[in-house]
Amino acid sequence: MEDNGRIIKTEYSEEMQKSFIDYAMSVIIARALPDVRDGLKPVQRRTLYDMYELGIRYDRPYRKSARIVGDTMGKYHPHGDSSIYDALVVMSQDFKKGMPLIDGHGNFGNIEGDGAAAMRYTEARLQKVTQEAFLADLDKDVVDFMPNFDETEKEPTVLPAKIPNFLVNGSEGIAVGMTTSTPPHNLSEVIDAVKAYMQDETISTRELMRYIKGPDFPTGGIVTNKDELLEIYETGTGKIKVRGKVEFEKLKGGKTNVVITEIPYPMIGMNIAKFLQDVAALSETKKTLDIVDISNQSSKEGIRIVIELKKDADPENFVNLLYKKTRLEDTFGVNMLAICDGRPETMGLKAILKASVDFQFQVATRKYTNLLAHEMEKKEIQEGLIKACNVIDLIIEILRGSKDRAMAKACLTEGKIDGIKFKTKESKIMATQLMFTEKQANAILDMRLYKLIGLEIEALINEHEETMANIYRYEDILERRDSMAQVIMNELDEYKKAYGRKRRTAIENAEEAVYKEKEVEETEVVFLMDRFGYAKTVETAVYERNKEAADAENRFVFTCKNTGKVCLFTDTGQLHTIKVMDLPFGKFRDKGTPIDNVSNFNSEKENIVYITSQTELNLRQVIFVTAHANCKLVDGGEFDVSKRTVAATKLEEGDKIVSVMSVLEQKNIILQTKEGFFLRFLLEEIPEKKKGAIGVRGMKLGPKDAVEKVYYTQNGIETSVEYKDKKLILNNLKAAKRDTKGTKIRV
C-alpha cells in the first residue's frame, strides 16, 4: 500500500477487513437506514432539503422532477440520478406511504406495479405537511449542518421533524448484514401515543397500544394476529399477518361474486398480477372448480378484483382457499432498525417514541433559545428608540452639531462631546450623560424621521410590550419542561387536526383459514395418451363408443379411478406419479394436455417406457428389462409412493430401461437385441427383487450389442411381430434358458 510516496507493508486480510468495515458502515449510516429522529434516509432528507432550498413549496408551481434530481445530485447526493428519483417517487406515492411528503404531478406509478414516467416528464413540489412539520424551523438553528461532499454547500444532518415520521411512514431498506422493515402507522394514533408518553414517561408498551392499535397500511387490509403485536412492539421484530378485504356480491340465478376491495400491503406492485395468475392457476390445476371468471376492475377509485363463482360454490370456503394458496394473506416482516445516536439499533415502540420526544425537546430548546436571543436584541433596540424619542430634541442637536457619524455615535454611547457644537449649556450637560448601547446607537442613527410621528411612537411602544411578552413566554418555555411539553403537544394537536385521518387497516384476531375440499364421487375413467404425449381422461361410456379409434390413435389406454394416480416409468429409471384429477377430463376429441405440464417428466431428457394406474400396480408384479439385459420382478406395491418423483430401479452406468410391464397372464419373455439375437425363456426364471436392486442378467450380449425390444407370449395364443419386413411368430422361437446367448434370426 502506498501513502504519500511511501510503501507501507500491511497484512492483506487486515486491509480487506478494515476496508469492508468502512464500506459496511458507510452503507449502514449514510445510505440504507433511516434516522429515528426524522425517519428519513440520507437521499430522502437531501431531496426534501433541496426542494426547500429551491423554493418548491406547496403553494408555488410544480417544478420538473429532473431539475430537482439534478440539483440534489450536484449539491448533496452524488450517487446517481436513479436513486434520487426513486426516492422522490416513493415519497409521493399514497399507496406506499401513510403520509406522502411530496406532491407529485404526472405519472408517478400505481399500486399495480406500473413504474413512474421518466423524470423529464413528471413534476413535483413539497406537501404542506412536509413544509410545516419537517422544514419550517431550519432558519432558526434548530439542527446541525455539515459540509456537503465537496464542501461547497451546507446540508442538515437531520430535519427538524415534529412528528415521529419513522412510525408514520415506516421504512424499508437493505444495508450490509442488516435490514430495516417498519410498517406505516396512523398519524392521529401516533400523535396520541407521543402525548401519552410525554405525560408519563414510565408508560408501558401495552398502555401505549391503547393509542397505537397496530400498523395502519395505506392499502387497508386486515391484521389477523392482534395478540402477537405486543411482543412485536416490545422487541421491534416479528411477523405481522395481513389479509385482503373481501366482500360478497349476490347475483341473479344464485351466483356469487367474490370482490377484493383491499389488498395486503406486501401485494402492492407486480404482486397483484402474480395474484391474478395464482388464482387462475388454482382453476387450471383443479385445486378448485368453482371459478367461472376473474377480472381486475381496479381504478383510481380503488382496488376491485372480481372473481365470479359457480352457482353451487361456497364463497367463504373459496376465500379460505385464496388465503391459503395465494398472497391474499401475506406476512409483513417487522424489524424496526434505525440509526439512533449514530449507530444502528433495533428499537421497540417505546424506545422510538422516546427518541422522537427527546429530539423534539432538543429542537424546541434550540428554537426558543434562538427566538429568545432575537427578542432580547429587539428589546434592546426598542428600548433605545423609546428612550431616544423622549430626548429627541437633544439627539437632533447632537446630530446637527457632529462632523461625522463616528463623532455622533461616540456621544450617544459614551457621552463624548468633543468637537460637537451645542446651542445651549444644558444640552451639552445632558449629552455627557447619554449611555446608549452600540446596537441602540446604530438604530438611532439609522432611524427615519417619520418614526417621530405620534402613531409610530405608539406602535413602537406596543411592539415593545409584545416583545416583552414573547421574552417572558420564551423564558418560561426554556426554564420549565412542562411549558415546553405543552407547546410541543399543542403543535402536535394542530398537525392531528389538519392531517389526521381515520384508520384504514382493521386489527383483529382471526382464525387460521381452513379450506375444505369438496368430496369427489369416485368413478372409473379411461386414460388416453397419444404418441405426441398429450393425455386426458374420458368417461368409460365415451371410450366404449369410440373404442376402435381410441385404441388406434393412442399409445397408452387403460382404466383408472378419478381419485387415483397414474404411474409413469421412464428409460432413465424414474417413476413420476400424476393425480388423475390433474388431467383434463372431457370429450373424446379434446386435445388433452402435455404430460410434461402435469408431472415432473422432462421429454427432453427422458422417454416414456410404460404408463399404468397405481391401483393396477398394487395388484401385480412389475417386470423391468434394461438395455444391458438386466431383468427383475418387483412387487407393484413398492411404487405406491406419495412423492411426485422417485427412482423406480437402480441402473448400471450407461444402462437404460427398455421395457416395464405389469405381469398379467404372460408366460414367456422374448428379448431382441440390436444385432438380431432373440432369446425366449420362461418368465418364472426371473427372480423378484426390491426396486433398489439392479436385477439379474437375462441374456448374454456381444461386446457392442444391447437389448432393443421385449415381447411377451401366452401359452396357446399365437403372437407375431414384423421383423425386417417379414412376419415372425414368437411362439415358434426355440425355448431356452435365461442368461444364454439366444438365436440369431436371419431373413
XYZ file of C-alpha atoms in Angstrom:
747
model
C 0.000 0.000 0.000
C 1.335 3.454 -0.960
C 0.921 6.525 1.248
C 2.400 9.867 0.131
C 5.060 8.122 -1.884
C 5.994 5.702 0.908
C 5.362 1.963 0.608
C 3.582 0.638 3.681
C 3.549 -3.118 4.215
C 0.335 -4.451 5.678
C -1.411 -7.797 6.076
C -3.802 -8.297 3.150
C -6.547 -9.801 5.333
C -6.354 -6.879 7.775
C -6.643 -4.343 4.955
C -9.609 -6.221 3.474
C -11.307 -6.389 6.877
C -10.801 -2.668 7.501
C -11.999 -1.720 4.005
C -15.074 -3.913 4.269
C -15.998 -2.490 7.676
C -15.598 1.058 6.325
C -17.795 0.187 3.341
C -20.401 -1.541 5.506
C -20.624 1.372 7.930
C -20.938 3.802 5.020
C -23.893 1.863 3.632
C -25.484 1.454 7.068
C -25.107 5.032 8.285
C -25.096 7.077 5.097
C -27.367 5.243 2.706
C -29.685 2.383 3.647
C -31.056 3.036 7.136
C -33.293 5.893 8.310
C -32.540 8.142 11.255
C -35.042 7.505 14.047
C -35.370 11.263 14.674
C -36.841 12.245 11.286
C -37.465 8.764 9.830
C -35.566 9.655 6.651
C -32.676 8.095 4.780
C -29.967 10.490 3.563
C -31.248 10.511 -0.030
C -34.779 11.370 1.148
C -33.540 14.086 3.502
C -31.359 15.638 0.823
C -34.152 15.603 -1.754
C -36.601 17.350 0.582
C -33.989 19.901 1.693
C -33.043 20.657 -1.904
C -36.716 21.256 -2.803
C -36.933 23.582 0.205
C -33.829 25.462 -0.936
C -35.163 25.726 -4.500
C -38.380 27.228 -3.135
C -40.618 24.461 -4.498
C -43.222 24.983 -1.790
C -46.730 23.558 -1.557
C -48.293 26.911 -2.572
C -45.993 27.507 -5.543
C -45.971 25.965 -9.049
C -44.699 22.422 -9.637
C -41.145 22.035 -10.963
C -39.761 19.343 -13.224
C -38.518 16.297 -11.328
C -35.374 16.314 -13.478
C -34.494 19.755 -12.086
C -34.930 18.552 -8.521
C -32.950 15.363 -9.134
C -30.135 17.190 -10.934
C -29.826 19.853 -8.242
C -29.875 17.265 -5.445
C -27.230 15.152 -7.172
C -24.992 18.146 -7.917
C -25.183 19.633 -4.436
C -25.778 16.867 -1.907
C -26.112 13.279 -3.204
C -23.508 12.244 -5.815
C -24.749 8.652 -6.140
C -26.613 8.654 -9.445
C -29.910 10.122 -10.538
C -31.962 6.899 -10.405
C -31.639 6.516 -6.626
C -32.738 10.127 -6.085
C -35.689 9.880 -8.481
C -36.770 6.547 -6.994
C -36.762 8.116 -3.524
C -38.745 11.120 -4.800
C -41.306 8.839 -6.459
C -41.826 6.672 -3.367
C -42.263 9.747 -1.145
C -45.124 10.846 -3.424
C -46.994 7.514 -3.606
C -50.003 7.440 -1.293
C -50.304 3.656 -1.631
C -46.799 3.147 -0.186
C -46.607 5.959 2.363
C -49.113 6.593 5.105
C -48.415 10.314 4.706
C -46.794 11.298 1.356
C -44.154 14.006 1.760
C -44.064 15.114 -1.888
C -46.914 16.278 -4.100
C -46.348 14.596 -7.457
C -47.880 15.876 -10.692
C -47.970 13.422 -13.601
C -47.475 9.682 -13.827
C -45.871 8.588 -10.564
C -46.763 4.890 -10.983
C -49.648 2.980 -9.483
C -50.482 0.267 -6.985
C -50.463 -2.402 -9.691
C -46.738 -2.073 -10.312
C -46.577 0.304 -13.278
C -43.496 2.470 -12.865
C -43.352 6.248 -12.864
C -42.750 8.171 -16.067
C -39.240 9.451 -16.766
C -38.164 12.373 -14.598
C -38.186 14.722 -17.598
C -41.975 14.331 -17.800
C -43.087 14.462 -14.168
C -43.269 17.445 -11.833
C -43.277 17.769 -8.057
C -43.455 20.121 -5.113
C -43.459 19.769 -1.327
C -46.575 18.724 0.520
C -47.898 21.265 3.000
C -47.285 18.898 5.923
C -43.655 18.434 4.840
C -43.050 22.151 4.786
C -44.741 22.738 8.136
C -43.630 19.687 10.102
C -40.201 18.922 8.619
C -38.637 22.099 7.187
C -40.298 25.091 8.832
C -37.683 25.877 11.507
C -34.471 25.254 9.564
C -33.732 29.008 9.652
C -33.769 29.022 13.470
C -30.588 26.976 14.004
C -32.538 24.027 15.412
C -30.336 21.289 13.857
C -26.663 20.965 12.993
C -25.449 21.468 9.443
C -22.478 19.743 7.855
C -20.458 20.340 4.676
C -21.655 18.529 1.554
C -19.431 16.083 -0.338
C -17.249 18.811 -1.935
C -17.566 21.307 0.938
C -19.189 23.968 -1.244
C -22.601 23.758 0.438
C -24.068 23.025 3.843
C -26.739 20.379 4.463
C -28.679 19.455 7.623
C -27.592 16.315 9.455
C -31.258 15.717 10.283
C -34.505 17.531 9.519
C -36.356 19.081 12.481
C -39.322 16.726 12.101
C -42.065 17.488 14.607
C -43.837 14.142 14.180
C -42.431 10.569 14.535
C -42.099 10.038 10.774
C -40.255 6.746 11.353
C -43.526 5.275 12.619
C -45.984 7.219 10.452
C -44.432 6.402 7.088
C -42.476 3.297 8.009
C -39.291 2.374 6.207
C -37.684 -0.409 4.213
C -34.001 -0.786 3.439
C -31.227 -3.324 2.940
C -27.821 -2.482 4.374
C -24.783 -4.752 4.802
C -25.648 -7.587 7.164
C -28.884 -5.963 8.336
C -32.263 -4.832 7.035
C -34.941 -2.467 8.250
C -38.648 -3.026 7.766
C -41.060 -0.819 9.670
C -44.776 -0.736 8.828
C -46.590 2.609 8.451
C -48.904 3.791 11.242
C -51.823 6.150 11.661
C -50.727 9.762 12.239
C -53.519 10.531 14.724
C -52.762 7.414 16.800
C -49.020 8.112 16.806
C -49.575 11.703 17.976
C -51.848 10.473 20.774
C -49.155 7.987 21.830
C -46.468 10.698 21.807
C -48.615 12.911 24.050
C -49.282 9.970 26.384
C -45.533 9.285 26.645
C -44.767 12.960 27.327
C -47.297 12.993 30.153
C -45.954 9.758 31.676
C -42.515 8.525 30.657
C -42.987 5.337 32.695
C -45.883 4.271 30.484
C -45.662 0.637 29.282
C -45.806 -0.637 25.724
C -49.141 -2.299 26.495
C -50.559 1.060 27.614
C -49.122 2.792 24.539
C -51.005 0.275 22.401
C -54.249 1.722 23.723
C -53.387 4.586 21.357
C -51.454 2.798 18.596
C -53.637 -0.213 17.830
C -51.179 -1.598 15.301
C -49.905 -0.840 11.794
C -52.120 1.219 9.514
C -51.268 0.289 5.950
C -52.276 2.738 3.191
C -53.762 -0.229 1.318
C -56.050 -1.105 4.236
C -56.491 -4.833 4.764
C -56.848 -6.788 7.989
C -54.107 -7.613 10.510
C -55.038 -11.064 11.804
C -52.603 -11.635 14.705
C -53.580 -8.904 17.151
C -52.340 -10.844 20.198
C -48.794 -11.032 18.780
C -48.467 -7.270 18.239
C -47.483 -6.533 21.858
C -44.351 -8.670 21.614
C -43.536 -7.165 18.199
C -43.765 -3.619 19.585
C -41.752 -4.522 22.680
C -38.898 -6.190 20.773
C -39.057 -4.339 17.463
C -39.123 -7.588 15.479
C -41.723 -10.123 14.428
C -44.176 -11.018 11.705
C -47.484 -9.333 11.030
C -50.083 -11.373 9.161
C -52.162 -9.295 6.773
C -55.226 -10.289 4.753
C -57.028 -8.512 1.969
C -60.589 -7.326 2.487
C -63.230 -9.388 0.684
C -66.894 -8.703 0.008
C -69.596 -10.935 -1.484
C -71.958 -9.741 -4.197
C -75.093 -11.802 -4.768
C -76.131 -12.095 -8.424
C -79.234 -13.326 -10.176
C -79.521 -17.063 -10.576
C -77.930 -17.813 -7.214
C -74.374 -16.951 -8.306
C -71.940 -15.045 -6.086
C -69.078 -12.706 -6.921
C -66.087 -12.566 -4.579
C -64.872 -8.956 -4.699
C -61.472 -7.997 -3.252
C -61.637 -4.317 -2.261
C -58.414 -4.059 -0.242
C -55.151 -5.941 -0.667
C -52.394 -6.828 1.819
C -49.627 -4.205 1.883
C -46.946 -6.666 0.612
C -49.069 -7.280 -2.516
C -48.621 -3.766 -3.916
C -46.788 -3.613 -7.211
C -46.314 -6.546 -9.536
C -47.647 -8.933 -6.914
C -51.213 -8.033 -7.952
C -50.549 -9.543 -11.382
C -48.941 -12.532 -9.660
C -52.058 -12.907 -7.504
C -54.296 -12.991 -10.596
C -52.039 -15.642 -12.120
C -52.155 -17.693 -8.921
C -55.963 -17.568 -8.855
C -56.099 -18.661 -12.498
C -53.649 -21.470 -11.694
C -55.985 -22.759 -8.960
C -58.563 -23.369 -11.653
C -56.091 -24.755 -14.210
C -54.629 -27.238 -11.726
C -58.119 -28.147 -10.495
C -57.437 -27.066 -6.938
C -60.897 -25.580 -7.304
C -63.601 -25.945 -9.926
C -65.654 -23.024 -8.590
C -64.157 -20.218 -10.705
C -66.110 -19.015 -13.732
C -64.185 -15.810 -14.462
C -61.702 -13.395 -12.891
C -61.266 -9.727 -13.757
C -59.286 -6.783 -12.389
C -61.636 -3.793 -12.335
C -59.349 -1.588 -10.215
C -59.276 2.144 -10.970
C -58.311 5.455 -9.382
C -61.269 4.967 -7.043
C -59.634 1.894 -5.513
C -58.970 -1.821 -5.760
C -61.706 -4.038 -7.214
C -60.746 -7.586 -8.191
C -63.831 -9.634 -9.097
C -63.912 -13.449 -9.077
C -67.141 -14.928 -10.434
C -68.068 -18.284 -8.880
C -70.324 -21.103 -9.994
C -73.886 -21.309 -8.735
C -73.324 -24.042 -6.127
C -69.957 -22.701 -4.848
C -69.316 -21.927 -1.176
C -67.890 -18.340 -1.239
C -66.459 -18.415 2.288
C -64.724 -21.724 1.685
C -63.351 -20.347 -1.586
C -61.965 -17.257 0.177
C -60.219 -19.545 2.685
C -58.605 -21.269 -0.306
C -57.358 -17.877 -1.529
C -55.926 -17.135 1.925
C -54.056 -20.462 1.992
C -52.891 -20.737 -1.624
C -52.347 -17.126 -2.737
C -50.918 -13.870 -1.384
C -54.351 -12.601 -0.368
C -52.983 -13.474 3.082
C -49.367 -12.458 3.434
C -46.745 -11.736 6.054
C -45.041 -8.408 6.729
C -41.709 -8.964 8.432
C -41.059 -6.309 11.090
C -37.544 -5.232 12.023
C -37.660 -1.688 13.380
C -33.987 -0.912 12.836
C -32.878 2.716 12.670
C -29.881 4.950 13.284
C -30.019 6.129 16.901
C -27.186 8.175 18.403
C -25.057 7.434 15.350
C -25.375 3.656 15.388
C -27.903 1.109 14.087
C -30.314 -0.146 16.716
C -33.421 -2.339 16.682
C -35.969 -0.391 18.701
C -39.295 -1.159 20.319
C -42.246 1.204 20.222
C -41.409 2.965 23.491
C -37.757 3.451 22.510
C -38.816 5.008 19.204
C -41.209 7.400 20.929
C -38.548 8.291 23.494
C -36.025 9.107 20.769
C -38.622 11.207 18.957
C -39.687 13.117 22.084
C -36.077 13.715 23.159
C -35.388 15.106 19.709
C -38.470 17.332 19.935
C -37.179 18.818 23.187
C -33.719 19.359 21.676
C -35.198 21.101 18.642
C -37.575 23.165 20.782
C -34.757 24.180 23.135
C -32.595 25.400 20.257
C -35.569 27.073 18.588
C -36.711 29.037 21.616
C -33.152 29.866 22.666
C -32.680 31.386 19.230
C -36.033 33.171 19.368
C -35.279 34.485 22.861
C -31.940 35.902 21.721
C -33.677 37.540 18.777
C -36.358 39.073 21.024
C -33.731 40.295 23.515
C -31.963 42.035 20.663
C -35.250 43.617 19.578
C -35.936 44.640 23.166
C -32.570 46.380 23.405
C -33.166 48.334 20.215
C -36.784 49.182 21.074
C -35.823 50.481 24.493
C -33.136 52.573 22.887
C -35.553 54.062 20.369
C -38.169 54.773 23.047
C -35.551 56.479 25.179
C -34.361 58.406 22.140
C -37.897 59.629 21.406
C -38.051 61.109 24.896
C -34.898 63.188 24.242
C -35.293 63.569 20.510
C -34.509 67.312 20.524
C -31.158 66.636 22.224
C -30.305 63.871 19.757
C -31.147 66.117 16.788
C -28.927 68.809 18.297
C -26.093 66.266 18.660
C -26.510 65.090 15.082
C -26.563 68.632 13.711
C -23.503 69.577 15.745
C -21.389 66.492 14.852
C -18.910 66.437 11.990
C -19.388 62.719 11.175
C -21.255 59.566 12.191
C -18.436 58.363 14.432
C -18.496 61.584 16.480
C -22.273 61.351 16.935
C -22.102 57.668 17.829
C -19.364 58.275 20.415
C -21.551 60.894 22.066
C -24.572 58.593 22.124
C -22.696 55.596 23.577
C -20.047 57.172 25.799
C -21.172 60.759 26.327
C -18.158 62.209 24.481
C -18.919 65.752 23.357
C -15.539 66.793 21.954
C -15.978 68.697 18.700
C -19.783 68.769 18.865
C -21.470 72.204 18.776
C -24.445 72.639 21.123
C -26.964 75.503 21.232
C -27.278 75.544 24.991
C -25.205 74.659 28.014
C -27.997 72.431 29.326
C -27.878 70.312 26.126
C -24.121 69.922 26.489
C -24.516 68.648 30.066
C -27.316 66.247 29.113
C -25.246 64.894 26.202
C -22.459 63.820 28.543
C -24.946 61.644 30.425
C -26.052 59.578 27.376
C -25.226 55.839 27.650
C -26.877 54.094 24.683
C -25.549 50.662 23.679
C -23.782 50.068 20.389
C -26.879 48.495 18.800
C -29.158 51.213 20.173
C -26.879 53.925 18.819
C -26.824 52.356 15.354
C -30.625 52.030 15.404
C -30.973 55.715 16.407
C -28.583 56.841 13.671
C -30.450 54.705 11.097
C -33.908 55.848 12.262
C -36.042 57.710 9.697
C -37.772 60.955 10.569
C -41.300 59.540 10.032
C -40.728 57.395 13.125
C -41.232 60.570 15.157
C -44.916 60.675 14.206
C -47.114 60.141 17.251
C -48.768 56.973 15.937
C -45.397 55.493 15.059
C -44.137 56.101 18.584
C -47.278 54.472 19.955
C -46.734 51.454 17.635
C -43.144 51.222 18.878
C -44.362 51.103 22.483
C -46.927 48.395 21.625
C -44.276 46.413 19.798
C -42.038 46.664 22.843
C -44.821 45.324 25.047
C -45.304 42.420 22.619
C -41.562 41.767 22.670
C -41.556 41.682 26.450
C -44.471 39.221 26.418
C -42.557 36.999 23.992
C -39.448 37.143 26.162
C -41.462 36.147 29.220
C -43.084 33.292 27.224
C -39.813 32.045 25.767
C -38.047 32.149 29.127
C -40.921 30.193 30.660
C -40.728 27.581 27.897
C -36.967 27.218 28.311
C -36.982 27.139 32.103
C -39.964 24.813 32.643
C -40.108 21.435 30.900
C -43.888 21.299 31.374
C -44.301 24.533 29.430
C -42.137 23.250 26.595
C -44.026 19.947 26.583
C -47.321 21.831 26.326
C -46.031 23.812 23.345
C -44.938 20.601 21.613
C -48.273 18.924 22.334
C -50.201 21.950 21.037
C -48.277 21.730 17.770
C -48.984 18.003 17.569
C -52.702 18.669 18.074
C -52.627 21.123 15.164
C -50.997 18.511 12.906
C -53.506 15.903 14.008
C -56.411 18.223 13.252
C -55.003 19.241 9.868
C -53.601 15.948 8.584
C -55.095 13.146 10.684
C -57.377 10.579 9.060
C -59.335 7.526 10.038
C -57.615 4.159 10.371
C -57.668 2.076 7.189
C -56.361 -1.271 8.468
C -58.530 -3.393 10.761
C -56.818 -5.118 13.723
C -58.273 -8.416 14.914
C -57.556 -11.992 15.909
C -58.641 -14.166 13.012
C -58.719 -17.928 12.963
C -56.419 -19.687 10.549
C -58.068 -20.173 7.177
C -59.305 -23.737 6.705
C -60.229 -24.884 3.224
C -62.446 -27.943 2.933
C -62.040 -29.694 -0.381
C -65.200 -30.948 -1.965
C -65.511 -34.707 -1.816
C -65.354 -36.069 -5.348
C -67.537 -39.016 -6.193
C -65.236 -41.882 -7.133
C -65.833 -43.188 -10.655
C -63.933 -45.171 -13.225
C -62.463 -43.268 -16.178
C -60.274 -44.187 -19.147
C -56.794 -42.695 -19.512
C -55.708 -41.862 -23.061
C -52.296 -40.609 -24.204
C -51.353 -40.203 -27.859
C -47.903 -40.622 -29.406
C -47.234 -36.880 -29.014
C -47.556 -37.055 -25.227
C -50.976 -35.366 -24.894
C -53.018 -37.019 -22.126
C -56.627 -36.816 -20.953
C -59.336 -38.888 -19.315
C -62.821 -39.677 -20.607
C -65.874 -41.487 -19.290
C -65.871 -45.262 -19.836
C -69.065 -44.972 -21.900
C -67.358 -42.432 -24.189
C -64.421 -44.785 -24.604
C -66.654 -47.742 -25.403
C -68.395 -45.757 -28.141
C -65.039 -44.784 -29.660
C -63.017 -47.878 -28.708
C -61.598 -48.652 -32.129
C -60.444 -45.081 -32.795
C -59.156 -44.672 -29.234
C -57.019 -47.818 -29.394
C -55.674 -46.900 -32.816
C -54.841 -43.259 -32.067
C -53.383 -43.559 -28.565
C -50.156 -45.078 -27.305
C -51.480 -45.844 -23.813
C -55.080 -46.737 -22.949
C -56.244 -48.096 -19.587
C -58.965 -47.639 -16.985
C -58.343 -45.958 -13.613
C -60.156 -44.255 -10.734
C -60.699 -40.494 -10.985
C -59.435 -40.204 -7.386
C -56.326 -42.289 -8.018
C -52.904 -41.773 -9.560
C -51.162 -42.629 -12.813
C -47.615 -44.043 -12.714
C -45.214 -43.091 -15.498
C -41.956 -45.058 -15.892
C -39.097 -43.592 -17.953
C -35.970 -45.038 -19.571
C -33.805 -43.228 -17.003
C -35.259 -45.352 -14.196
C -37.553 -42.658 -12.779
C -41.151 -43.047 -11.656
C -43.373 -39.959 -11.993
C -46.808 -40.015 -10.381
C -49.724 -37.889 -11.597
C -53.062 -37.294 -9.908
C -55.859 -38.315 -12.262
C -57.727 -35.173 -11.134
C -54.887 -33.069 -12.583
C -55.572 -34.444 -16.061
C -58.201 -32.775 -18.265
C -61.491 -34.654 -18.266
C -63.865 -34.190 -21.153
C -64.791 -35.116 -24.681
C -63.127 -37.803 -26.760
C -61.916 -35.320 -29.391
C -60.442 -32.872 -26.838
C -56.705 -32.477 -27.366
C -55.672 -33.057 -23.740
C -52.596 -31.595 -22.078
C -48.876 -32.423 -22.494
C -47.878 -34.946 -19.860
C -44.911 -32.655 -19.015
C -47.343 -29.996 -17.736
C -48.883 -32.167 -15.038
C -45.788 -34.046 -13.853
C -42.039 -33.723 -13.349
C -41.439 -35.689 -16.559
C -38.981 -33.921 -18.888
C -39.416 -35.012 -22.505
C -36.040 -33.500 -23.454
C -34.075 -35.696 -21.052
C -36.086 -38.940 -20.787
C -38.529 -41.136 -22.677
C -41.716 -42.793 -21.509
C -41.478 -46.575 -21.300
C -44.729 -47.512 -19.580
C -47.795 -45.872 -18.003
C -50.427 -47.539 -15.846
C -52.639 -46.792 -12.867
C -51.327 -47.117 -9.341
C -54.341 -49.267 -8.472
C -53.299 -51.760 -11.160
C -49.702 -51.767 -9.954
C -50.733 -52.539 -6.375
C -52.291 -55.821 -7.582
C -49.420 -57.015 -9.769
C -45.757 -57.686 -10.112
C -43.790 -55.470 -12.498
C -41.134 -56.701 -14.956
C -38.088 -54.496 -15.634
C -35.728 -55.139 -18.568
C -32.751 -52.890 -19.371
C -30.534 -52.442 -22.446
C -27.783 -54.387 -20.640
C -30.279 -57.279 -20.372
C -30.743 -56.924 -16.606
C -34.137 -58.293 -15.558
C -36.131 -58.386 -12.348
C -39.642 -58.627 -10.943
C -40.774 -56.033 -8.379
C -43.886 -56.105 -6.240
C -46.113 -53.300 -7.554
C -46.925 -52.146 -4.016
C -43.414 -50.672 -3.781
C -44.483 -47.952 -6.229
C -47.329 -46.702 -4.043
C -45.469 -43.515 -3.063
C -46.528 -40.017 -2.047
C -43.696 -38.177 -3.800
C -44.222 -36.978 -7.338
C -40.890 -38.468 -8.486
C -38.829 -41.388 -7.150
C -36.242 -43.830 -8.511
C -38.104 -46.871 -9.857
C -34.976 -49.021 -10.179
C -31.216 -48.991 -9.954
C -29.278 -48.852 -13.238
C -25.700 -49.652 -14.144
C -23.650 -46.815 -15.618
C -24.647 -46.258 -19.234
C -27.691 -48.527 -18.932
C -31.320 -47.598 -19.557
C -34.717 -49.232 -19.228
C -36.099 -50.833 -22.380
C -39.323 -52.329 -21.014
C -41.586 -52.127 -17.963
C -44.692 -54.311 -17.888
C -47.278 -55.461 -15.360
C -47.466 -59.251 -15.010
C -50.907 -60.491 -16.057
C -51.070 -63.830 -17.901
C -47.696 -63.723 -19.673
C -45.727 -66.997 -19.535
C -42.759 -66.361 -21.802
C -40.487 -63.361 -22.342
C -38.562 -62.726 -25.574
C -35.557 -60.368 -25.647
C -34.485 -58.915 -29.006
C -31.061 -57.290 -29.463
C -29.781 -54.749 -31.960
C -27.689 -57.405 -33.749
C -30.729 -59.609 -34.304
C -30.444 -62.125 -31.466
C -33.683 -63.417 -29.928
C -33.893 -65.270 -26.619
C -37.135 -66.845 -25.403
C -37.386 -68.170 -21.846
C -39.949 -68.659 -19.117
C -40.996 -65.619 -17.076
C -40.742 -67.665 -13.912
C -36.934 -67.726 -14.315
C -36.780 -64.027 -13.387
C -36.492 -63.578 -9.589
C -38.381 -60.960 -7.571
C -36.182 -58.157 -6.253
C -36.590 -54.852 -4.450
C -36.944 -51.727 -6.562
C -33.487 -50.581 -5.451
C -31.798 -53.696 -6.935
C -30.172 -53.918 -10.385
C -31.616 -57.375 -11.120
C -30.145 -60.490 -12.789
C -28.743 -60.955 -16.271
C -31.406 -62.195 -18.648
C -29.211 -62.691 -21.738
C -25.559 -62.871 -22.705
C -24.753 -59.991 -25.053
C -21.958 -59.367 -27.537
C -19.439 -56.558 -26.849
C -21.461 -53.896 -28.690
C -24.873 -55.497 -28.539
C -27.827 -54.338 -26.406
C -31.416 -55.324 -25.813
C -33.615 -53.320 -28.157
C -37.133 -54.748 -27.698
C -39.000 -57.036 -25.318
C -42.051 -59.208 -26.151
C -44.317 -61.434 -24.059
C -46.368 -64.512 -25.084
C -49.068 -66.671 -23.545
C -49.412 -70.426 -23.974
C -51.863 -71.384 -26.704
C -52.114 -67.868 -28.151
C -50.070 -67.109 -31.247
C -48.114 -63.871 -31.066
C -46.301 -62.495 -34.118
C -44.248 -59.338 -34.885
C -42.841 -57.812 -38.028
C -39.064 -58.176 -38.216
C -37.158 -56.849 -41.241
C -40.392 -56.604 -43.220
C -41.289 -60.230 -42.533
C -43.699 -61.850 -40.114
C -42.041 -63.563 -37.173
C -44.114 -65.889 -34.976
C -42.664 -65.518 -31.484
C -44.248 -68.778 -30.205
C -42.151 -70.745 -32.744
C -38.843 -69.446 -31.347
C -36.827 -72.153 -29.645
C -37.329 -72.091 -25.872
C -34.056 -71.626 -23.937
C -32.798 -70.766 -20.517
C -32.237 -67.324 -19.048
C -28.693 -65.948 -19.307
C -27.938 -67.636 -22.630
C -26.964 -66.041 -25.918
C -30.165 -66.759 -27.829
C -30.648 -67.377 -31.548
C -29.776 -65.004 -34.383
C -32.677 -64.640 -36.798
C -31.714 -64.312 -40.445
C -34.296 -63.297 -43.063
